[in-house]
Coordinates of C-alpha atoms in Angstrom, one line a residue:
M1 CA 23.0 -6.5 6.1
T2 CA 19.4 -6.3 4.9
R3 CA 19.1 -7.0 1.2
I4 CA 16.1 -5.2 -0.2
A5 CA 14.8 -5.9 -3.7
V6 CA 12.9 -3.2 -5.5
C7 CA 10.5 -4.1 -8.4
A8 CA 7.7 -2.3 -10.1
P9 CA 4.4 -4.3 -10.4
S10 CA 2.6 -1.2 -11.6
A11 CA 4.2 1.9 -13.1
P12 CA 7.8 2.7 -13.7
I13 CA 10.2 5.0 -11.8
A14 CA 12.9 7.4 -13.1
R15 CA 16.5 6.4 -12.8
E16 CA 17.4 9.7 -11.2
D17 CA 14.9 8.9 -8.4
A18 CA 16.4 5.5 -7.9
E19 CA 19.9 7.1 -7.8
R20 CA 18.8 9.6 -5.1
V21 CA 17.4 6.8 -3.0
K22 CA 20.5 4.7 -3.4
A23 CA 22.6 7.7 -2.3
L24 CA 20.5 8.3 0.7
A25 CA 20.6 4.7 1.7
L26 CA 24.4 4.5 1.3
A27 CA 24.9 7.6 3.4
E28 CA 22.4 6.9 6.2
F29 CA 21.5 3.2 6.1
P30 CA 24.8 1.4 5.4
E31 CA 23.3 -1.8 6.8
A32 CA 20.8 -1.9 3.9
E33 CA 21.7 -3.1 0.4
L34 CA 19.2 -2.0 -2.3
V35 CA 18.9 -4.3 -5.3
I36 CA 16.9 -2.3 -7.8
H37 CA 15.6 -4.5 -10.6
E38 CA 16.2 -3.2 -14.1
Q39 CA 12.5 -3.8 -14.8
C40 CA 11.6 -0.7 -12.7
F41 CA 12.7 1.5 -15.6
A42 CA 10.9 -0.4 -18.4
T43 CA 8.0 1.2 -20.1
E44 CA 5.1 -0.2 -22.1
G45 CA 2.2 2.2 -22.3
H46 CA 1.1 3.0 -18.7
F47 CA 3.1 0.1 -17.2
A48 CA 6.6 -0.7 -16.1
G49 CA 6.9 -3.2 -18.9
S50 CA 4.4 -5.7 -20.1
D51 CA 2.4 -7.9 -17.8
A52 CA 4.9 -10.7 -18.4
V53 CA 7.9 -8.5 -17.7
R54 CA 6.4 -7.2 -14.4
L55 CA 5.3 -10.7 -13.4
E56 CA 8.7 -12.2 -13.9
A57 CA 10.5 -9.4 -12.0
L58 CA 8.1 -9.8 -9.0
V59 CA 8.4 -13.5 -8.9
E60 CA 12.2 -13.3 -9.2
C61 CA 12.4 -10.9 -6.2
A62 CA 10.0 -12.8 -4.1
N63 CA 11.6 -16.2 -4.7
D64 CA 15.3 -15.1 -4.3
P65 CA 16.5 -16.6 -1.0
S66 CA 19.2 -13.9 -0.7
I67 CA 16.6 -11.2 -0.5
D68 CA 15.1 -10.2 2.9
A69 CA 12.4 -7.8 1.7
V70 CA 10.6 -6.7 -1.4
W71 CA 10.0 -3.0 -1.8
F72 CA 7.5 -1.9 -4.4
A73 CA 8.8 1.0 -6.5
R74 CA 5.6 3.0 -6.9
G75 CA 1.9 2.7 -7.5
G76 CA -0.2 3.9 -10.4
Y77 CA -2.0 0.9 -11.9
G78 CA -1.1 -2.6 -13.0
A79 CA -0.5 -4.8 -9.9
C80 CA -4.0 -6.4 -10.1
R81 CA -3.3 -7.7 -13.6
I82 CA -0.4 -10.0 -12.4
A83 CA -1.2 -10.6 -8.7
E84 CA -3.0 -14.0 -8.9
E85 CA -0.4 -15.6 -11.2
A86 CA 2.5 -14.1 -9.2
L87 CA 1.2 -15.6 -5.9
E88 CA 0.7 -19.0 -7.5
R89 CA 4.4 -19.0 -8.4
F90 CA 5.8 -17.7 -5.1
D91 CA 7.8 -20.5 -3.3
H92 CA 9.0 -21.0 0.3
A93 CA 11.5 -18.2 0.0
A94 CA 8.7 -15.6 -0.1
Q95 CA 7.3 -16.7 3.2
G96 CA 9.9 -14.9 5.4
K97 CA 9.9 -11.6 3.4
M98 CA 8.4 -8.3 4.1
F99 CA 6.5 -6.7 1.2
L100 CA 6.3 -2.9 1.5
G101 CA 4.1 -0.5 -0.5
Y102 CA 0.8 1.2 -0.7
S103 CA -1.7 2.6 -3.3
D104 CA -1.9 0.2 -6.2
A105 CA 0.5 -2.2 -4.4
G106 CA -2.5 -2.8 -2.1
Y107 CA -3.8 -5.5 -4.5
L108 CA -0.6 -7.5 -3.8
L109 CA -0.7 -6.7 0.0
G110 CA -4.3 -7.8 0.2
A111 CA -3.6 -11.0 -1.8
L112 CA -0.5 -11.8 0.3
Y113 CA -2.5 -11.4 3.5
R114 CA -5.3 -13.5 2.2
E115 CA -2.9 -16.3 1.3
R116 CA -0.7 -15.8 4.5
I117 CA 2.4 -15.3 2.4
G118 CA 5.2 -13.1 3.9
K119 CA 4.6 -9.9 5.9
P120 CA 2.6 -7.3 4.0
V121 CA 3.1 -3.8 5.1
H122 CA 1.5 -0.5 4.0
G123 CA 4.1 2.2 3.8
P124 CA 6.2 4.6 1.6
M125 CA 7.6 3.4 -1.7
L126 CA 10.8 4.4 -3.5
G127 CA 8.8 6.6 -5.9
D128 CA 7.8 8.8 -3.0
M129 CA 11.2 10.5 -3.3
R130 CA 9.6 12.8 -5.8
R131 CA 7.1 14.1 -3.3
E132 CA 7.7 17.2 -1.3
G133 CA 9.6 16.0 1.8
G134 CA 10.0 12.6 0.1
D135 CA 13.4 12.0 1.7
E136 CA 11.7 11.7 5.0
A137 CA 9.3 9.1 3.6
I138 CA 12.3 7.1 2.2
R139 CA 14.0 7.3 5.6
R140 CA 10.8 6.0 7.3
A141 CA 10.6 3.1 4.9
L142 CA 14.3 2.1 5.1
A143 CA 14.3 2.3 8.8
H144 CA 11.3 0.0 9.0
L145 CA 12.8 -2.4 6.6
G146 CA 15.9 -2.5 8.9
G147 CA 13.8 -3.2 12.0
D148 CA 13.1 0.3 13.4
R149 CA 9.4 0.6 14.4
S150 CA 9.3 4.3 15.1
G151 CA 7.5 5.0 11.8
L152 CA 4.3 3.1 12.7
E153 CA 0.9 4.7 12.5
P154 CA 0.3 6.1 16.0
S155 CA -3.0 4.3 16.8
L156 CA -1.3 1.0 16.4
G157 CA 0.3 1.2 19.8
A158 CA -3.0 0.7 21.6
E159 CA -4.8 -1.4 19.0
K160 CA -5.6 -4.9 20.0
H161 CA -7.4 -5.9 16.8
P162 CA -5.6 -7.0 13.6
V163 CA -5.2 -4.0 11.3
V164 CA -4.9 -3.5 7.5
A165 CA -4.6 -0.3 5.4
F166 CA -5.6 0.4 1.9
N167 CA -6.2 3.1 -0.7
L168 CA -10.0 3.4 -0.9
M169 CA -10.1 2.9 -4.7
T170 CA -7.9 -0.2 -4.4
L171 CA -10.0 -1.7 -1.6
A172 CA -13.2 -1.0 -3.5
M173 CA -11.8 -2.8 -6.5
L174 CA -10.6 -5.7 -4.4
C175 CA -14.0 -6.4 -3.0
G176 CA -15.7 -9.4 -4.5
T177 CA -12.5 -10.7 -6.2
R178 CA -10.2 -13.6 -5.4
L179 CA -7.6 -11.2 -4.1
M180 CA -9.8 -9.9 -1.3
P181 CA -8.8 -11.1 2.2
G182 CA -11.3 -11.8 4.9
L183 CA -11.4 -8.7 7.2
A184 CA -13.9 -9.6 9.9
G185 CA -12.6 -8.4 13.2
H186 CA -10.1 -6.1 11.7
V187 CA -9.6 -2.4 12.0
V188 CA -9.5 -1.1 8.4
M189 CA -7.6 2.1 7.6
I190 CA -8.2 3.8 4.3
E191 CA -6.9 6.9 2.4
E192 CA -7.6 8.4 -1.0
V193 CA -6.1 10.9 -3.5
S194 CA -7.3 12.9 -6.5
E195 CA -10.9 11.8 -6.4
Y196 CA -14.0 14.0 -6.5
L197 CA -16.0 13.9 -3.2
Y198 CA -18.9 12.3 -5.0
A199 CA -16.6 9.6 -6.2
V200 CA -15.3 9.1 -2.6
D201 CA -18.9 8.7 -1.6
R202 CA -19.5 6.2 -4.4
L203 CA -16.4 4.2 -3.3
F204 CA -17.6 4.1 0.3
F205 CA -21.0 2.9 -0.9
H206 CA -19.4 -0.2 -2.5
A207 CA -16.5 -0.9 -0.1
T208 CA -18.6 -0.7 3.1
A209 CA -21.1 -3.2 1.7
H210 CA -18.2 -5.7 1.8
L211 CA -16.9 -4.8 5.2
G212 CA -19.5 -6.3 7.5
G213 CA -18.1 -7.6 10.8
I214 CA -15.0 -5.4 10.8
A215 CA -13.9 -4.0 14.2
G216 CA -13.9 -0.5 12.9
L217 CA -12.7 1.9 10.3
R218 CA -10.2 4.8 10.4
L219 CA -10.0 7.4 7.7
G220 CA -6.6 8.6 6.5
R221 CA -6.0 11.7 4.4
V222 CA -8.3 12.3 1.4
S223 CA -6.1 14.7 -0.5
D224 CA -5.9 16.7 -3.8
V225 CA -9.6 16.6 -4.2
P226 CA -10.6 18.1 -7.5
Q227 CA -13.2 20.9 -7.6
N228 CA -16.5 19.8 -9.0
D229 CA -18.9 22.2 -10.8
R230 CA -21.0 22.3 -7.6
P231 CA -20.2 21.5 -3.9
F232 CA -20.9 17.9 -2.9
G233 CA -22.2 19.1 0.5
A234 CA -20.2 16.8 2.8
E235 CA -16.5 16.5 3.6
A236 CA -14.6 13.2 3.5
L237 CA -15.0 12.6 7.3
D238 CA -18.8 13.2 7.0
I239 CA -18.9 10.6 4.1
A240 CA -17.0 8.0 6.1
R241 CA -19.2 8.5 9.1
Y242 CA -22.3 8.3 7.0
W243 CA -21.5 5.0 5.3
C244 CA -20.1 3.5 8.6
E245 CA -23.4 4.3 10.3
R246 CA -25.4 2.8 7.3
H247 CA -23.5 -0.5 7.8
A248 CA -23.2 -0.5 11.6
I249 CA -19.4 -0.2 11.3
P250 CA -17.7 1.6 14.3
F251 CA -16.0 4.8 13.0
L252 CA -12.8 5.1 15.0
G253 CA -11.5 8.5 13.8
E254 CA -8.6 9.5 11.7
A255 CA -5.4 7.6 10.7
D256 CA -2.0 9.1 9.8
I257 CA -1.8 7.6 6.3
G258 CA -2.1 9.1 2.9
H259 CA -0.6 9.8 -0.5
D260 CA 2.1 12.1 0.9
A261 CA 5.5 12.1 2.5
A262 CA 3.9 11.9 6.0
N263 CA 2.4 8.5 5.2
R264 CA 3.0 6.3 8.3
I265 CA 3.5 2.5 8.3
V266 CA 0.9 -0.1 8.9
P267 CA 2.0 -3.8 9.1
F268 CA -1.0 -6.1 8.4
G269 CA -2.2 -8.3 11.2
L270 CA -2.1 -8.4 15.0
A271 CA 0.1 -6.4 17.4
E272 CA 2.3 -9.4 18.0
A273 CA 3.0 -9.7 14.3
R274 CA 3.8 -6.0 14.1
Q275 CA 6.6 -6.3 16.6
G276 CA 8.2 -8.8 14.2
Q277 CA 7.8 -6.4 11.2

């Protein structure tokens, strides 16, 4: 039995989504026990409860020795406000856990990786049940949490460098902070959603200035791009290639990650570590 704690360091989830995921897990993953923290349904403004409430739930899940993995409920915004204090309070019980999420959860994944705590993994969250085809994203996450590696991002099979994956906005905001891990020698995968192409260009301007020495960059899906009052004149792949060339970063092509139900799984680190995740 794999005990999976669900908490919401950022925005809340709906009870009906949690019930649908619990039903799917019960029917198809009987070896998984979902422990969904009540904090996931709290609301205070944008957030799933106050900073203090979200912090306590995260620390409780990470430090519970009966829990095997911590699954972040959804993204949105808020994890960066509690990440530093949370990691300071994590104890030895957090070391053996997988931490699974993406988007705003990337602040925590990056900080965990920096501090060498647990096993940070970019992948679907419980809140993805609301997406079109979201049940497949949930299956992919639950399978991975149970030890099935079939949901890994395809390029990882041949990749010899350590790998990380982030939302572009999240990575750009991490740069220069105490949460940012050292990424020299890594392949960095990035994706983005709901940003104008000029904003994507601006984010690349900032992020690539902090990525000197990486082994290469892969671009995931840049989706739901709003229409500006005039064409930007370049697509997302062109933007990625442009800024990689400006900073002598090898551009390695595309990655099968994004803010959608097809989002594949990227454990942080080396290939040997991925086999254990």
